[in-house]
Amino acid sequence: MKYLKLFILLLTVCTGLAACSKNEEIYGIPTVTFSISGHVSDDKGKPIEGISVRFRNDAETYTDAEGNFEFKHCRTFGTGGDTFGEYLLFRDVDGAANGAYENTKAYVTFVRNEDVKTGGGYNGDYRAHDTGIVLREKPTE
């Protein structure tokens, strides 16, 4: 169990730092940046560690020991506007180590950060914070 927690911690740190590394600017393609933070818990309010959180196929991170996750200033394709919505995918990837939970999709609305200037194919920065996700335990067979 000690090694599993160490593995999840390393995985969280390594993937959290690299969560947005694939998002490179491509000339001629409109892009936006986004940030999101949130918390994943079970239906009793207990935080869940080690849950994969994926935005499209662009970015992935994992929840920490307190169930928190965060993406900061990730770049993705987008045309702008006041808001945009996107599904995040939450997956239990560590098996039954800390409980077994059903995979969940959650629709999140991102709101434009008006303080960030746009132009040249860059269509703005968007944020969604304090996103709370509740995962249901998988039924026992």
mmCIF file of C-alpha atoms in Angstrom:
data_model
loop_
_atom_site.group_PDB
_atom_site.id
_atom_site.type_symbol
_atom_site.label_atom_id
_atom_site.label_comp_id
_atom_site.label_asym_id
_atom_site.label_seq_id
_atom_site.Cartn_x
_atom_site.Cartn_y
_atom_site.Cartn_z
ATOM 1 C CA MET A 1 0.000 0.000 0.000
ATOM 2 C CA LYS A 2 2.906 2.338 0.811
ATOM 3 C CA TYR A 3 4.358 1.811 -2.677
ATOM 4 C CA LEU A 4 0.970 2.326 -4.323
ATOM 5 C CA LYS A 5 0.600 5.729 -2.612
ATOM 6 C CA LEU A 6 4.140 6.653 -3.661
ATOM 7 C CA PHE A 7 3.362 5.584 -7.260
ATOM 8 C CA ILE A 8 0.156 7.656 -7.331
ATOM 9 C CA LEU A 9 1.991 10.660 -5.876
ATOM 10 C CA LEU A 10 4.727 10.429 -8.510
ATOM 11 C CA LEU A 11 2.157 9.907 -11.250
ATOM 12 C CA THR A 12 0.210 12.953 -10.065
ATOM 13 C CA VAL A 13 3.280 15.172 -9.906
ATOM 14 C CA CYS A 14 4.731 14.017 -13.233
ATOM 15 C CA THR A 15 1.493 14.124 -15.197
ATOM 16 C CA GLY A 16 0.295 17.295 -13.494
ATOM 17 C CA LEU A 17 3.392 19.103 -14.713
ATOM 18 C CA ALA A 18 3.073 17.640 -18.194
ATOM 19 C CA ALA A 19 -0.724 17.803 -18.448
ATOM 20 C CA CYS A 20 -0.647 20.491 -21.125
ATOM 21 C CA SER A 21 2.678 19.777 -22.795
ATOM 22 C CA LYS A 22 1.100 18.404 -26.007
ATOM 23 C CA ASN A 23 -0.801 21.634 -26.641
ATOM 24 C CA GLU A 24 1.405 23.423 -29.115
ATOM 25 C CA GLU A 25 0.317 26.371 -31.211
ATOM 26 C CA ILE A 26 -0.373 25.428 -34.827
ATOM 27 C CA TYR A 27 -0.171 28.242 -37.363
ATOM 28 C CA GLY A 28 -3.541 29.140 -38.850
ATOM 29 C CA ILE A 29 -5.613 27.168 -36.320
ATOM 30 C CA PRO A 30 -7.620 29.293 -33.857
ATOM 31 C CA THR A 31 -6.760 28.458 -30.257
ATOM 32 C CA VAL A 32 -7.783 29.327 -26.712
ATOM 33 C CA THR A 33 -6.160 28.634 -23.367
ATOM 34 C CA PHE A 34 -8.061 27.257 -20.416
ATOM 35 C CA SER A 35 -7.612 26.580 -16.725
ATOM 36 C CA ILE A 36 -9.804 24.432 -14.523
ATOM 37 C CA SER A 37 -9.619 23.251 -10.953
ATOM 38 C CA GLY A 38 -11.905 20.992 -9.024
ATOM 39 C CA HIS A 39 -12.478 18.248 -6.510
ATOM 40 C CA VAL A 40 -13.539 14.607 -6.891
ATOM 41 C CA SER A 41 -15.289 12.779 -4.059
ATOM 42 C CA ASP A 42 -17.571 9.812 -3.486
ATOM 43 C CA ASP A 43 -21.254 10.155 -2.588
ATOM 44 C CA LYS A 44 -20.332 10.380 1.116
ATOM 45 C CA GLY A 45 -18.017 13.363 0.497
ATOM 46 C CA LYS A 46 -14.763 11.396 0.867
ATOM 47 C CA PRO A 47 -12.020 12.660 -1.513
ATOM 48 C CA ILE A 48 -10.823 10.141 -4.118
ATOM 49 C CA GLU A 49 -7.129 9.985 -5.008
ATOM 50 C CA GLY A 50 -5.727 8.749 -8.316
ATOM 51 C CA ILE A 51 -8.701 9.496 -10.586
ATOM 52 C CA SER A 52 -7.749 10.292 -14.193
ATOM 53 C CA VAL A 53 -9.210 13.599 -15.402
ATOM 54 C CA ARG A 54 -9.114 14.104 -19.178
ATOM 55 C CA PHE A 55 -9.981 17.134 -21.321
ATOM 56 C CA ARG A 56 -10.649 15.986 -24.912
ATOM 57 C CA ASN A 57 -7.489 14.171 -25.981
ATOM 58 C CA ASP A 58 -5.445 17.281 -25.244
ATOM 59 C CA ALA A 59 -4.721 17.061 -21.534
ATOM 60 C CA GLU A 60 -4.841 14.602 -18.646
ATOM 61 C CA THR A 61 -4.040 14.837 -14.950
ATOM 62 C CA TYR A 62 -4.834 12.872 -11.773
ATOM 63 C CA THR A 63 -6.487 13.755 -8.489
ATOM 64 C CA ASP A 64 -4.224 14.172 -5.471
ATOM 65 C CA ALA A 65 -4.712 12.725 -1.963
ATOM 66 C CA GLU A 66 -7.373 15.381 -1.229
ATOM 67 C CA GLY A 67 -9.248 14.614 -4.472
ATOM 68 C CA ASN A 68 -8.152 17.873 -6.120
ATOM 69 C CA PHE A 69 -7.173 18.309 -9.765
ATOM 70 C CA GLU A 70 -6.019 21.249 -11.853
ATOM 71 C CA PHE A 71 -5.126 22.210 -15.399
ATOM 72 C CA LYS A 72 -3.346 25.559 -15.808
ATOM 73 C CA HIS A 73 -3.092 27.564 -19.030
ATOM 74 C CA CYS A 74 -3.582 24.632 -21.401
ATOM 75 C CA ARG A 75 -3.932 25.400 -25.103
ATOM 76 C CA THR A 76 -6.611 23.820 -27.250
ATOM 77 C CA PHE A 77 -8.478 24.535 -30.462
ATOM 78 C CA GLY A 78 -11.273 27.064 -30.109
ATOM 79 C CA THR A 79 -12.924 30.029 -31.750
ATOM 80 C CA GLY A 80 -13.701 32.155 -28.706
ATOM 81 C CA GLY A 81 -16.939 33.652 -27.452
ATOM 82 C CA ASP A 82 -18.063 34.537 -23.928
ATOM 83 C CA THR A 83 -18.218 30.903 -22.808
ATOM 84 C CA PHE A 84 -17.643 27.424 -24.126
ATOM 85 C CA GLY A 85 -18.622 24.044 -22.784
ATOM 86 C CA GLU A 86 -16.760 20.771 -22.840
ATOM 87 C CA TYR A 87 -17.012 17.335 -21.304
ATOM 88 C CA LEU A 88 -14.358 16.132 -18.871
ATOM 89 C CA LEU A 89 -13.885 12.380 -18.470
ATOM 90 C CA PHE A 90 -13.214 11.007 -14.980
ATOM 91 C CA ARG A 91 -11.850 7.449 -14.847
ATOM 92 C CA ASP A 92 -10.835 5.204 -11.965
ATOM 93 C CA VAL A 93 -7.531 3.842 -13.251
ATOM 94 C CA ASP A 94 -5.997 2.350 -10.107
ATOM 95 C CA GLY A 95 -8.398 -0.582 -9.687
ATOM 96 C CA ALA A 96 -9.803 -1.268 -6.243
ATOM 97 C CA ALA A 97 -6.813 0.236 -4.355
ATOM 98 C CA ASN A 98 -8.928 3.089 -2.939
ATOM 99 C CA GLY A 99 -12.365 1.823 -3.946
ATOM 100 C CA ALA A 100 -13.797 1.078 -7.376
ATOM 101 C CA TYR A 101 -15.731 3.890 -9.044
ATOM 102 C CA GLU A 102 -17.758 4.215 -12.227
ATOM 103 C CA ASN A 103 -16.323 6.316 -15.040
ATOM 104 C CA THR A 104 -18.146 9.621 -15.385
ATOM 105 C CA LYS A 105 -18.459 12.382 -17.980
ATOM 106 C CA ALA A 106 -19.221 15.845 -16.672
ATOM 107 C CA TYR A 107 -20.128 18.899 -18.740
ATOM 108 C CA VAL A 108 -18.215 21.996 -17.652
ATOM 109 C CA THR A 109 -18.806 25.584 -18.759
ATOM 110 C CA PHE A 110 -15.702 27.731 -19.180
ATOM 111 C CA VAL A 111 -16.024 31.520 -18.875
ATOM 112 C CA ARG A 112 -13.783 33.999 -20.706
ATOM 113 C CA ASN A 113 -11.160 35.822 -18.669
ATOM 114 C CA GLU A 114 -11.757 39.384 -19.902
ATOM 115 C CA ASP A 115 -8.325 40.545 -18.670
ATOM 116 C CA VAL A 116 -6.499 38.550 -21.366
ATOM 117 C CA LYS A 117 -6.054 40.121 -24.812
ATOM 118 C CA THR A 118 -6.806 38.197 -27.994
ATOM 119 C CA GLY A 119 -5.525 38.393 -31.543
ATOM 120 C CA GLY A 120 -3.473 36.650 -34.202
ATOM 121 C CA GLY A 121 -5.386 33.383 -34.003
ATOM 122 C CA TYR A 122 -5.427 33.415 -30.196
ATOM 123 C CA ASN A 123 -9.056 33.685 -29.071
ATOM 124 C CA GLY A 124 -8.763 34.118 -25.307
ATOM 125 C CA ASP A 125 -8.327 32.497 -21.925
ATOM 126 C CA TYR A 126 -11.148 30.602 -20.219
ATOM 127 C CA ARG A 127 -11.596 29.391 -16.657
ATOM 128 C CA ALA A 128 -13.764 26.986 -14.703
ATOM 129 C CA HIS A 129 -12.926 26.706 -11.021
ATOM 130 C CA ASP A 130 -14.355 24.890 -8.007
ATOM 131 C CA THR A 131 -15.754 22.124 -10.183
ATOM 132 C CA GLY A 132 -17.182 19.466 -7.873
ATOM 133 C CA ILE A 133 -17.550 15.921 -9.186
ATOM 134 C CA VAL A 134 -19.151 13.039 -7.295
ATOM 135 C CA LEU A 135 -18.296 9.514 -8.451
ATOM 136 C CA ARG A 136 -20.516 6.527 -7.714
ATOM 137 C CA GLU A 137 -19.006 3.307 -6.473
ATOM 138 C CA LYS A 138 -19.147 0.388 -8.889
ATOM 139 C CA PRO A 139 -21.728 -2.177 -7.843
ATOM 140 C CA THR A 140 -20.226 -5.264 -6.247
ATOM 141 C CA GLU A 141 -20.746 -8.444 -8.160
#
